XYZ file of C-alpha atoms in Angstrom:
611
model
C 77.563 39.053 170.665
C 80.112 41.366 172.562
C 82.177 40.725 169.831
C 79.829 41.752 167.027
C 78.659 45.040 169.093
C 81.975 46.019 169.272
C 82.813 45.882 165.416
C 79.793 47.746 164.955
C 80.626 50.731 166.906
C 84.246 50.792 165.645
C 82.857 51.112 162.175
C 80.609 53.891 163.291
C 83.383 55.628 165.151
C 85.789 55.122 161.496
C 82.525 56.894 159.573
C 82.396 59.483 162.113
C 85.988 60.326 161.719
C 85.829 60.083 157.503
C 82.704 62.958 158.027
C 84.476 65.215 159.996
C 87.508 64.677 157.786
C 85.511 65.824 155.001
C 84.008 68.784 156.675
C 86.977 69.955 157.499
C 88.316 69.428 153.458
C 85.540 71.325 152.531
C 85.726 74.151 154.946
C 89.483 75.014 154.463
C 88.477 74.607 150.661
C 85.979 77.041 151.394
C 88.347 79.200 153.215
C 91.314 79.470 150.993
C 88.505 80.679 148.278
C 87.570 83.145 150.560
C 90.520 83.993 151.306
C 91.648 84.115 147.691
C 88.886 86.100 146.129
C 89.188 88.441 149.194
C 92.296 89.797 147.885
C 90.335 90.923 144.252
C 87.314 92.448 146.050
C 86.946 96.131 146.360
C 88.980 98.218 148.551
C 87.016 99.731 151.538
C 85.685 103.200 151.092
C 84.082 105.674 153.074
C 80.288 105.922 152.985
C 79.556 108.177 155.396
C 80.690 110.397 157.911
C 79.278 111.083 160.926
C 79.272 114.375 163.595
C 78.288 115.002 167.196
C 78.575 117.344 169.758
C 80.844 115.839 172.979
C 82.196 116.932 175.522
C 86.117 117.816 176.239
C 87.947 117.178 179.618
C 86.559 120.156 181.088
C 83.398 120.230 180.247
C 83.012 122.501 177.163
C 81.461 121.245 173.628
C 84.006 120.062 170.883
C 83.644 117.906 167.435
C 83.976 114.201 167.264
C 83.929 112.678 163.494
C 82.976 109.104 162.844
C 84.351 107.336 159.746
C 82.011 104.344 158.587
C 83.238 102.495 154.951
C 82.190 99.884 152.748
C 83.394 96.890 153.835
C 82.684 93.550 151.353
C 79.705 95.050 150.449
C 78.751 95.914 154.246
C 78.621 99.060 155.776
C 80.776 99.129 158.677
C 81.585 101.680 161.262
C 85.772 101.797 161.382
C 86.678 104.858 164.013
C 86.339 107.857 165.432
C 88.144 110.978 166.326
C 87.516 113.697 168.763
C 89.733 117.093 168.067
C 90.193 119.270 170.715
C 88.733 123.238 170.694
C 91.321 126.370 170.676
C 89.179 128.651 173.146
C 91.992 129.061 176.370
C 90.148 128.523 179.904
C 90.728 132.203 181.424
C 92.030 132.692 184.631
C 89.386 134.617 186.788
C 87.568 136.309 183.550
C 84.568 138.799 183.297
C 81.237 136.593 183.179
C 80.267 138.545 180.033
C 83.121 137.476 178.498
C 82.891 133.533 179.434
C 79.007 133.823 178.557
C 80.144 135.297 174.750
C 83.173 132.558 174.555
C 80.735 129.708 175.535
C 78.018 130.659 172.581
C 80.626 131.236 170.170
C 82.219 127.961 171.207
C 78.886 126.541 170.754
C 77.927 128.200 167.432
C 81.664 126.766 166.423
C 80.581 123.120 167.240
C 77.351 123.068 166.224
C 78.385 124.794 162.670
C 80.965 121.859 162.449
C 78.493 119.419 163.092
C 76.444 120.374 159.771
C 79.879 120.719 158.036
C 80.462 117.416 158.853
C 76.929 115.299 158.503
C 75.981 117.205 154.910
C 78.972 118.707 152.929
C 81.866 116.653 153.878
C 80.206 113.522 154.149
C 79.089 113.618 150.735
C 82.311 115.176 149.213
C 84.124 112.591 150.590
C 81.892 109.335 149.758
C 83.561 106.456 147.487
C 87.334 107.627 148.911
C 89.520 105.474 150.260
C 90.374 106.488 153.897
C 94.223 105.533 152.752
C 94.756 107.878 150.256
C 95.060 111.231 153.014
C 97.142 113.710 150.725
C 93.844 113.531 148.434
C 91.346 113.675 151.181
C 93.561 116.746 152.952
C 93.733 118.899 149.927
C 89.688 118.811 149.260
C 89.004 119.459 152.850
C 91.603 122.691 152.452
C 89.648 123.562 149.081
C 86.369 123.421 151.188
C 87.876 125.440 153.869
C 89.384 128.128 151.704
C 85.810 128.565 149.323
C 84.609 128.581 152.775
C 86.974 131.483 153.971
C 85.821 133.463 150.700
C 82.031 133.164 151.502
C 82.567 134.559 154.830
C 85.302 137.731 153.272
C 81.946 138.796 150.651
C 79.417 138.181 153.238
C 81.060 140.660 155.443
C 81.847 142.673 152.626
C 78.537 143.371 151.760
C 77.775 143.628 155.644
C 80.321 146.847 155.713
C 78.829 148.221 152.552
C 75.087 148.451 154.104
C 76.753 149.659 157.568
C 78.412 152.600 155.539
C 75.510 153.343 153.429
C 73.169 153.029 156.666
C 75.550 155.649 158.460
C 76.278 158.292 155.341
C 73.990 161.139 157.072
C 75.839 160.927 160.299
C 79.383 161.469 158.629
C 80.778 164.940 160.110
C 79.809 164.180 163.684
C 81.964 160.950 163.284
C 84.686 162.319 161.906
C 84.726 165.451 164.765
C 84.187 162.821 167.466
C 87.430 160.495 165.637
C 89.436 164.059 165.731
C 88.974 164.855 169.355
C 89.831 161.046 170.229
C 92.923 161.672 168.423
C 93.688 164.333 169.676
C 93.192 163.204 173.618
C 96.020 160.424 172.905
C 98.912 161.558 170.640
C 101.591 161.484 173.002
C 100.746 157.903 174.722
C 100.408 156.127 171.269
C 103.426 157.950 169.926
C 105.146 156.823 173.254
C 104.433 153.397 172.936
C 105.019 152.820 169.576
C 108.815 153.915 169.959
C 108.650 151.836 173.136
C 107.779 148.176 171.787
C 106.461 146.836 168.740
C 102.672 146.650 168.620
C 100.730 143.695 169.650
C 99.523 141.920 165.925
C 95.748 141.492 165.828
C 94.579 137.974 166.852
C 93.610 135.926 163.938
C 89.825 134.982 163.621
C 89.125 131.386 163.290
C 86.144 130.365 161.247
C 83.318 129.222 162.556
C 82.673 125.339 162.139
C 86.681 125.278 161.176
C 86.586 122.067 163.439
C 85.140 119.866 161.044
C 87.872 120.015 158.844
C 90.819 118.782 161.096
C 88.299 116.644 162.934
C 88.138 114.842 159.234
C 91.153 114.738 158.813
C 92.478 112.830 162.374
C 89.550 110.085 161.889
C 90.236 109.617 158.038
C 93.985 108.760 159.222
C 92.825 106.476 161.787
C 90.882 104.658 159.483
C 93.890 104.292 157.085
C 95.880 102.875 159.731
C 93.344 100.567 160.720
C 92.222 99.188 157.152
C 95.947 98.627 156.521
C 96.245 97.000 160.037
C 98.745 98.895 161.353
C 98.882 101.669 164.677
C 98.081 105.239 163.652
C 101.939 106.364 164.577
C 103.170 104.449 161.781
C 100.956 105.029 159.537
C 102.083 108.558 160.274
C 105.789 107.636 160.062
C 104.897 106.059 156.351
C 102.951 108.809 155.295
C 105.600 111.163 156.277
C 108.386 108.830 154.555
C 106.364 108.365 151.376
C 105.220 104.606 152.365
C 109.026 103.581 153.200
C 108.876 102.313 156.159
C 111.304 103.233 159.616
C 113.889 100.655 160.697
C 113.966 102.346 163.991
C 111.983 104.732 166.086
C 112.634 107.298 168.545
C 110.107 108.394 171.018
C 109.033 112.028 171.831
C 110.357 113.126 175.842
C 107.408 114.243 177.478
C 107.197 117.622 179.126
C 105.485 117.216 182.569
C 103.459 119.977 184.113
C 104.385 119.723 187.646
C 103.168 123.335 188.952
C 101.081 125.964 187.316
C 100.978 129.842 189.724
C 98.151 131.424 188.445
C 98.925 134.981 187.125
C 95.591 136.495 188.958
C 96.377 134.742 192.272
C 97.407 137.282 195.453
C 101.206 135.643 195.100
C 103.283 138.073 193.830
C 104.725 135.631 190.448
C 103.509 135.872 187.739
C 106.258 134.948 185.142
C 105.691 131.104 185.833
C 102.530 129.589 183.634
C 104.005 126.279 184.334
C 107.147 124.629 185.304
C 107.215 121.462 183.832
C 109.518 118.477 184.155
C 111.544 116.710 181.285
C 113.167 113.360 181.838
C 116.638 112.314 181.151
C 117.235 110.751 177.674
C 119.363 107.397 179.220
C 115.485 106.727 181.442
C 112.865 104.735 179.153
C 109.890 106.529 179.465
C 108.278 104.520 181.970
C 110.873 105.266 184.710
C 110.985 108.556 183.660
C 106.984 109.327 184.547
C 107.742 107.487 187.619
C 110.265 109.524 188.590
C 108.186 112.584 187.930
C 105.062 111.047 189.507
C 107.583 110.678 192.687
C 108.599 114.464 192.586
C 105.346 115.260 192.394
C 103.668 113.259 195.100
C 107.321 115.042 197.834
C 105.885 118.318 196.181
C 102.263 117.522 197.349
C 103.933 116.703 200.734
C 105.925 119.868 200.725
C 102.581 122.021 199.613
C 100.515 120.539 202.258
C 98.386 123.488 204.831
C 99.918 124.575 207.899
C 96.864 122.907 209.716
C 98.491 119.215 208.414
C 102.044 119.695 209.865
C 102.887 116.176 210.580
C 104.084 117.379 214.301
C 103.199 115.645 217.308
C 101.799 117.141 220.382
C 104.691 117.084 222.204
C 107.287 118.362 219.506
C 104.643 121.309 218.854
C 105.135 122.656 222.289
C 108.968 122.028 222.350
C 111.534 125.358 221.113
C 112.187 122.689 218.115
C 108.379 122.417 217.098
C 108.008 126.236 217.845
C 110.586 126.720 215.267
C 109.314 124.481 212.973
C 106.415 126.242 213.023
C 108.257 129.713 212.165
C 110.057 128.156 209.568
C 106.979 127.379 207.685
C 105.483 130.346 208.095
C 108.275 131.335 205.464
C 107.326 128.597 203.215
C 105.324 128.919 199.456
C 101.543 129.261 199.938
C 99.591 126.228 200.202
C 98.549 123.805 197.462
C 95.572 125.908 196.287
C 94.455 122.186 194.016
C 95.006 120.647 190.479
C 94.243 122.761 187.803
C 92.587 121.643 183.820
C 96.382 121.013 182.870
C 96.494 118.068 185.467
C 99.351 120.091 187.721
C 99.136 121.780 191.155
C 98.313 124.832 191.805
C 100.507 127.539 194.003
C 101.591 130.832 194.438
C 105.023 132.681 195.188
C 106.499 135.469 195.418
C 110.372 135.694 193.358
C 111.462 133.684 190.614
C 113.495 131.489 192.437
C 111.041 130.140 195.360
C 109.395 127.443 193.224
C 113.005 126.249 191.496
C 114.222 125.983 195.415
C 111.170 123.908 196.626
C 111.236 121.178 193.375
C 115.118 121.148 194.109
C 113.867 120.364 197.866
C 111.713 117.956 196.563
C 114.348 116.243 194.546
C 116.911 116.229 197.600
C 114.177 114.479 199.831
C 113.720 111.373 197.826
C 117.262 110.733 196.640
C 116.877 112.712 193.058
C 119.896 115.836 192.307
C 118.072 118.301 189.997
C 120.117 118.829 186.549
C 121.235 115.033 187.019
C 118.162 112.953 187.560
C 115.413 115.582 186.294
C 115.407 118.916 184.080
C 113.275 121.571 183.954
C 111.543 123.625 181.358
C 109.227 126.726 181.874
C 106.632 128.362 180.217
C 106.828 131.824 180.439
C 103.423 132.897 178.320
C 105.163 135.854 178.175
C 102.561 137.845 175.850
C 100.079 137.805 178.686
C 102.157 139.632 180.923
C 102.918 142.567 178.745
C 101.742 146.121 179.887
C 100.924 148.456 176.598
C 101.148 151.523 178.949
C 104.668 151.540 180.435
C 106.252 149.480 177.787
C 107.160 146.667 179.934
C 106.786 142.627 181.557
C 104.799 142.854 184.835
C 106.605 139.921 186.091
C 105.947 140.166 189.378
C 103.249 142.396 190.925
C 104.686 146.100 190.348
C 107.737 144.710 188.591
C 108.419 145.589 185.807
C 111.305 144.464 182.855
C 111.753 146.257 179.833
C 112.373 143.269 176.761
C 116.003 144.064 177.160
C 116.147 143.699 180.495
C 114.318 140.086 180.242
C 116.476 138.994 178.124
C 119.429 139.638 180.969
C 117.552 138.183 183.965
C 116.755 134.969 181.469
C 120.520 134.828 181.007
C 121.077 135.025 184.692
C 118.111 132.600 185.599
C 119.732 129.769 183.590
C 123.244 130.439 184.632
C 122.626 130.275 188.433
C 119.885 127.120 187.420
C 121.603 125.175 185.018
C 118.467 122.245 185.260
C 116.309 124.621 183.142
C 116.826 123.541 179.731
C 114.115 124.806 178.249
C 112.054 127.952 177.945
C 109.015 128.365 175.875
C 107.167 131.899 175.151
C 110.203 133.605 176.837
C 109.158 136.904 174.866
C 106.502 138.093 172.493
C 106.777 137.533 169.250
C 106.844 141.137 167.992
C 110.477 141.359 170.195
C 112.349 139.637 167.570
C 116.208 141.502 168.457
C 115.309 140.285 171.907
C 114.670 136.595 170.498
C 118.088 137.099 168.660
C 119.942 138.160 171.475
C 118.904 135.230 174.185
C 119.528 132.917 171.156
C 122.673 133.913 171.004
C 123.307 134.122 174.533
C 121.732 130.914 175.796
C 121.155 128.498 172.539
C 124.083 126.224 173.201
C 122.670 124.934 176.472
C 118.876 125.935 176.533
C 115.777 125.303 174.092
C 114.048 128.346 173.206
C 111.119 127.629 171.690
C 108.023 129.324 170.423
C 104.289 128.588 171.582
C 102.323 131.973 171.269
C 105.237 133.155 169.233
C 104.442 131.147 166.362
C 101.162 131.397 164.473
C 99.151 128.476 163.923
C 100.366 125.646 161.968
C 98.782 126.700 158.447
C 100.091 129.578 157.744
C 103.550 128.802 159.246
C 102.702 126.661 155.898
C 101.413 128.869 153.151
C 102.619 132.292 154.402
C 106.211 133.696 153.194
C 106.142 136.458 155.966
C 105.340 135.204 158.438
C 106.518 137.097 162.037
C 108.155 134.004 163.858
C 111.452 134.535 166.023
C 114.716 132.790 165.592
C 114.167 130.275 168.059
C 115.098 126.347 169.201
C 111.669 125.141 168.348
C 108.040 125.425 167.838
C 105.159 124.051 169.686
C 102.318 122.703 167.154
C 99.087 122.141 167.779
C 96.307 120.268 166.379
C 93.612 122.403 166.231
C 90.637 123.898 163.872
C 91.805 123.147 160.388
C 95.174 121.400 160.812
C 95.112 118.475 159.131
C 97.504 115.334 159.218
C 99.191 116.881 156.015
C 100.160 120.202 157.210
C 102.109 118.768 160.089
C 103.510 116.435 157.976
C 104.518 119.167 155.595
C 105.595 121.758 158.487
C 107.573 119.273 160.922
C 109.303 118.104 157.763
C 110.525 121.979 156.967
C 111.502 122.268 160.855
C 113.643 119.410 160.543
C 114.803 120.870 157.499
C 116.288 123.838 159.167
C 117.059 122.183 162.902
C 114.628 123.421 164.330
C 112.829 121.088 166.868
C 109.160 119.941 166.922
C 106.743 119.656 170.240
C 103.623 118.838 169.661
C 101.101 120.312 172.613
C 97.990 120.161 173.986
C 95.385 122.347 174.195
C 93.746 123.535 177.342
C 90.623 121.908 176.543
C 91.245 118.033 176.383
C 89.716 115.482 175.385
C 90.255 111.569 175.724
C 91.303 111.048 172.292
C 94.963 109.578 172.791
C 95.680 110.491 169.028
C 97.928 113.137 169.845
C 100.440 110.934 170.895
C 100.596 108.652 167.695
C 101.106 112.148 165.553
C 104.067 112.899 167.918
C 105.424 109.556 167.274
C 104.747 109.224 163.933
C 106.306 113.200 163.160
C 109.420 112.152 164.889
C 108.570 114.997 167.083
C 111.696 115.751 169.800
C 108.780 116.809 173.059
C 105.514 115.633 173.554
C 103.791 118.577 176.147
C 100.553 116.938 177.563
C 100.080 118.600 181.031
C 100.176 117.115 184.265
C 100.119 113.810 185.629
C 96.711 114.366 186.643
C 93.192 114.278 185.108
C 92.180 111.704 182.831
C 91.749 112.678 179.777
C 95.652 113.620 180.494
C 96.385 110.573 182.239
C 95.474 108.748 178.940
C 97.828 109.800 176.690
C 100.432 109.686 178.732
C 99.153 105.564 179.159
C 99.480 105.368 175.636
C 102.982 106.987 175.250
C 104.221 103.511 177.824
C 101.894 101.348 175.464
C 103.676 102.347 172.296
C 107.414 102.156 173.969
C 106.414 98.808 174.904
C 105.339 97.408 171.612
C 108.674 99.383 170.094
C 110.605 97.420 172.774
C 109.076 94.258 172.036
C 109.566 94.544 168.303
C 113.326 95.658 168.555
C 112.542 98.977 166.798
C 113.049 101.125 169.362
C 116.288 103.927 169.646
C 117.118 105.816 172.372
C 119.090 109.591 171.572
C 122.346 109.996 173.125
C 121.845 113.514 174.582
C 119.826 116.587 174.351
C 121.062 118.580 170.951
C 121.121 122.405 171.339
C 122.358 124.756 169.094
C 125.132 127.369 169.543
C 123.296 130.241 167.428
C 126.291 132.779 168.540
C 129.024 130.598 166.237
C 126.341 130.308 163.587
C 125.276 133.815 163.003
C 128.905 134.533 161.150
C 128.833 132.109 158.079
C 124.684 132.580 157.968
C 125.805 135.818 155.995
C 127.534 133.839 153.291
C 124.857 130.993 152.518
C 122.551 131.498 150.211
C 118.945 130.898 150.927
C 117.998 127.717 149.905
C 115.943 126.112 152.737
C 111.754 126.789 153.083
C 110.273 130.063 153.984
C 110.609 129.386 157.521
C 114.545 130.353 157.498
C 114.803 134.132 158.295
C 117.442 134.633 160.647
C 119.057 132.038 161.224
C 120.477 128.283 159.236
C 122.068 126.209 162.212
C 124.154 123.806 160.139
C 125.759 121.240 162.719
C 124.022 121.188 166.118
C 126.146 121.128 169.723
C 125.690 118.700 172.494
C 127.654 120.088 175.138
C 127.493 118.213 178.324
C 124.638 118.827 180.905
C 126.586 119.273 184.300
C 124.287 118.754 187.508
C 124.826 121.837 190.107
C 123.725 121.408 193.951
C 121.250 123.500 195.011
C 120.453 125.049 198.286
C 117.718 123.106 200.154
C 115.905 126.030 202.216
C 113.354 128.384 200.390
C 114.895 131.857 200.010
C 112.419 134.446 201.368
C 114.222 136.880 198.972
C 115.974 136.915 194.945
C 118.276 138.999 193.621
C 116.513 138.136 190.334
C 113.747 140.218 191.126
């Protein structure tokens, strides 16, 4: 009987396994069909867009753009993208003022919004989110038939103002003569003096929409063809041939920002920002920064923390410890939007002294181990009336004379390699001259002094310096194809590209797959605090990693300047033949001399004979 139970449940166990052995047949049958057909079904298109108002690292209203496509038949939502505003956070400014920026930011956002829910996302329904040189130029013919409606609409608004004001003509024009009249000799005087400020250029209202559209249609390329969004950057850029190797953008890290409104006497300083040597990875690199910044925290801390003990603080010693830091920088006044500390000082050389302390007191020699780079913003600290750079409170520098105490700042600091916005951009001799003067061992590079990135594009006249480099930003109606376009015509002339941040953040980590993608040489992202900041620079390790891992990544050998002084000569003789960029200068082979570390003094001077 034991016997005949235990054929039976052998057979059952055999018909069990022949089932399941079917099943299985059949569902890898079913599978490989899928499979199979899947590759003649339709490719996924967009079928809607969506807009909302968000909110950006610091609080303010800005666009994000959802992409949702047709997916097998299914409507599926694929990404989104949040671009960041171009409204600057003012130090300090009039509440007026911050009350009119806030409802035109608003207005801007909320414009976008419709822009983006009725208009676009009809335009751009049945597209497929791969094909973005198609997608970009509709959105730039929407934006310029927008441009055009707003030109006749204020057209007609200035032909009713001047019919509306006809009868009030001649007491006009005798109020305009006495005006004139009141002020000859001060315009007259500063027109010889310096160049004239140009006239900010208006941005157009909702104008977020369109490079909003443009970020989330290129994240949902990359992610239908299953690939990250910095190399489906790199392939658009290449025309679909795709990189053997990568190189990786060095980040620029804020370390100290001195506000220009604070009761410290500097003012030249917006930030002072740290740059990593090219033999680090990335990763030790931010930890090396992250260590200078947590000695500078140390070094910043209030009198009222002096690590001291009771009975050193009543010794001579602790009384002169306490006199010494009475000459010490002002205390950390706290982290500003950028991510960086805040501080104040008083000559040009008091914060370079304390980050060299900083370096000294945790093993690190400044121009070795760590570089510097400044920006200057040097258009907000020029004064119409005398002519001149308030640099320091009731200091003043004519543009020649900057360019002579940048010539001696770098000489007697050889760490700074880099200065951004060292000048307006209506002081173009002066741009010339520090080129010449400083190119072969410093990066001069444009911020302010280069408009924004579409009409670097489109116009032929544009007013840009010769310089090292431009910072780009994404912003308004950039899209993915103009910095495609305009990093390829930089790299054209040898010109380098850093892609920056605005002040007003977001969490979007997309800016850091552009930089990587563009083959950009900086990456300028703010501090090392703040998280909206904080995540991009996560996803700048992420991406080294996964270049590691896949043996694609490449290291440069040394920071590439160019020596504009041997240049200028043969510039003469070569005709024109690169993009409209190239005005003044062509560098044809670029320098590397060798970066030599200098010691530094230790102490904080009280006193520069810089200022």
């Amino acid at each position: 009987m034991g016997l005949l139970n235990g054929g039976y449940n052998l057979n059952l166990l055999n018909g069990i396994k022949i089932c399941l052995h079917r099943n299985c047949l059949l569902m890898s049958s079913f599978s490989f069909k899928a499979n199979y057909f899947s590759k003649f079904s339709r490719a996924p298109v967009v079928c809607k867009l969506a807009g909302r108002k968000v909110l950006d690292g610091v609080g303010q209203p800005t666009l994000e753009v959802e992409i949702y496509c047709t997916v097998k038949n299914y409507e599926k939502r694929i990404c989104s993208a949040i671009i960041s505003s171009h409204y600057q956070i003012p130090e300090n400014a009039f509440s007026e003022a911050t009350e009119a920026d806030e409802r035109e930011r608003n207005d801007s956002v909320t414009t976008a919004v419709e822009w983006v829910n009725e208009s676009l996302s009809a335009m751009l329904r049945d597209l497929k989110p791969t094909d973005q040189c198609e997608i970009d130029k509709m959105l730039g013919e929407y934006f310029s038939k927008k441009v055009e409606e707003k030109k006749e609409v204020e057209k007609e608004e200035e032909e009713e103002d001047t019919l509306s004001i006809t009868s009030c003509i001649p007491s006009a024009v005798a109020q305009s003569g006495q005006k004139k009249e009141a002020k000859p000799g001060k315009k007259s005087s500063t027109e010889i003096t310096i160049p004239p400020a140009e006239p900010s250029e208006s941005v157009l209202c909702g104008s977020l929409a369109i490079g909003g559209t443009s970020l989330a249609i290129a994240k949902a390329g990359a992610s239908i063809n299953h690939v990250p969004l910095y190399l489906h950057i790199a392939l658009l850029k290449r025309s679909q041939d795709s990189p053997k190797e990568m190189t990786l953008p060095l980040p620029m890290v804020t370390l100290l920002s001195y506000e220009k409104l604070s009761p410290a006497k500097l003012k030249l300083m917006k930030e002072v920002m740290l740059i990593p040597p090219v033999q680090l990875s990335l990763k030790q690199g931010i930890e090396r920064a992250l260590d200078i910044q947590k000695e500078m925290m140390r070094l910043l801390e209030p009198a009222g923390k002096a690590q001291l003990s009771p009975q050193l603080a009543d010794s001579k010693k602790g009384r002169a410890h306490n006199k010494e830091k009475k000459a010490s920088p002002p205390a950390l006044n706290g982290v500003s939007h950028l991510g960086c500390l805040i501080t104040g000082c008083d000559n040009l050389e008091q914060p370079l002294l304390l980050i060299q302390t900083a370096c000294n007191n945790i093993g690190l020699e400044l121009g070795t181990d760590m570089y510097l780079a400044i920006n200057c913003a040097a258009h907000e600290l020029m004064d119409y009336v005398k002519g001149k750079y308030e640099i320091l409170t009731g200091t003043f520098r004519s543009p020649d004379e900057m360019v002579d105490m940048y010539v001696e700042l770098v000489n007697k600091f050889p760490s700074i390699i880099a200065l951004v916005d060292p000048l307006r951009k209506e002081d173009r001799q002066q741009w010339n001259n520090m080129c010449c003067a400083l190119g072969s061992k410093c990066y001069l590079i444009a911020e302010d002094a280069a408009t924004n990135s579409s009409k670097l594009k489109t116009d032929h006249n544009i007013n840009i310096p010769m310089c090292s480099g431009v910072v780009l930003k994404y912003v308004n109606q950039t899209k993915v194809s103009d910095l495609i376009e305009l990093t390829g015509l930089l790299d054209g002339q040898r010109r380098i590209t850093i892609l920056g941040s605005p002040d007003g953040e977001s969490s979007d980590d997309s800016l850091v797959d552009l930089a990587v993608g563009l083959g950009a040489r900086f990456v300028k992202l703010g501090g090392l605090s703040r998280g909206e900041r904080v995540t991009k620079y996560n996803r700048l390790l992420a991406i080294e990693e996964e270049l590691a891992k896949n043996r694609t990544l490449r290291y440069d050998a040394d920071f590439e300047f160019t020596d504009f002084a041997e240049e200028s000569q043969p510039e003469k003789q070569q005709p024109e033949v690169l993009p409209p960029l190239q005005q003044d200068s062509a560098p044809s082979q670029p320098s590397v001399p060798a970066l030599q570390g200098h010691s530094m003094p230790a102490q904080l001077l009280e006193s520069s004979t810089l200022t």
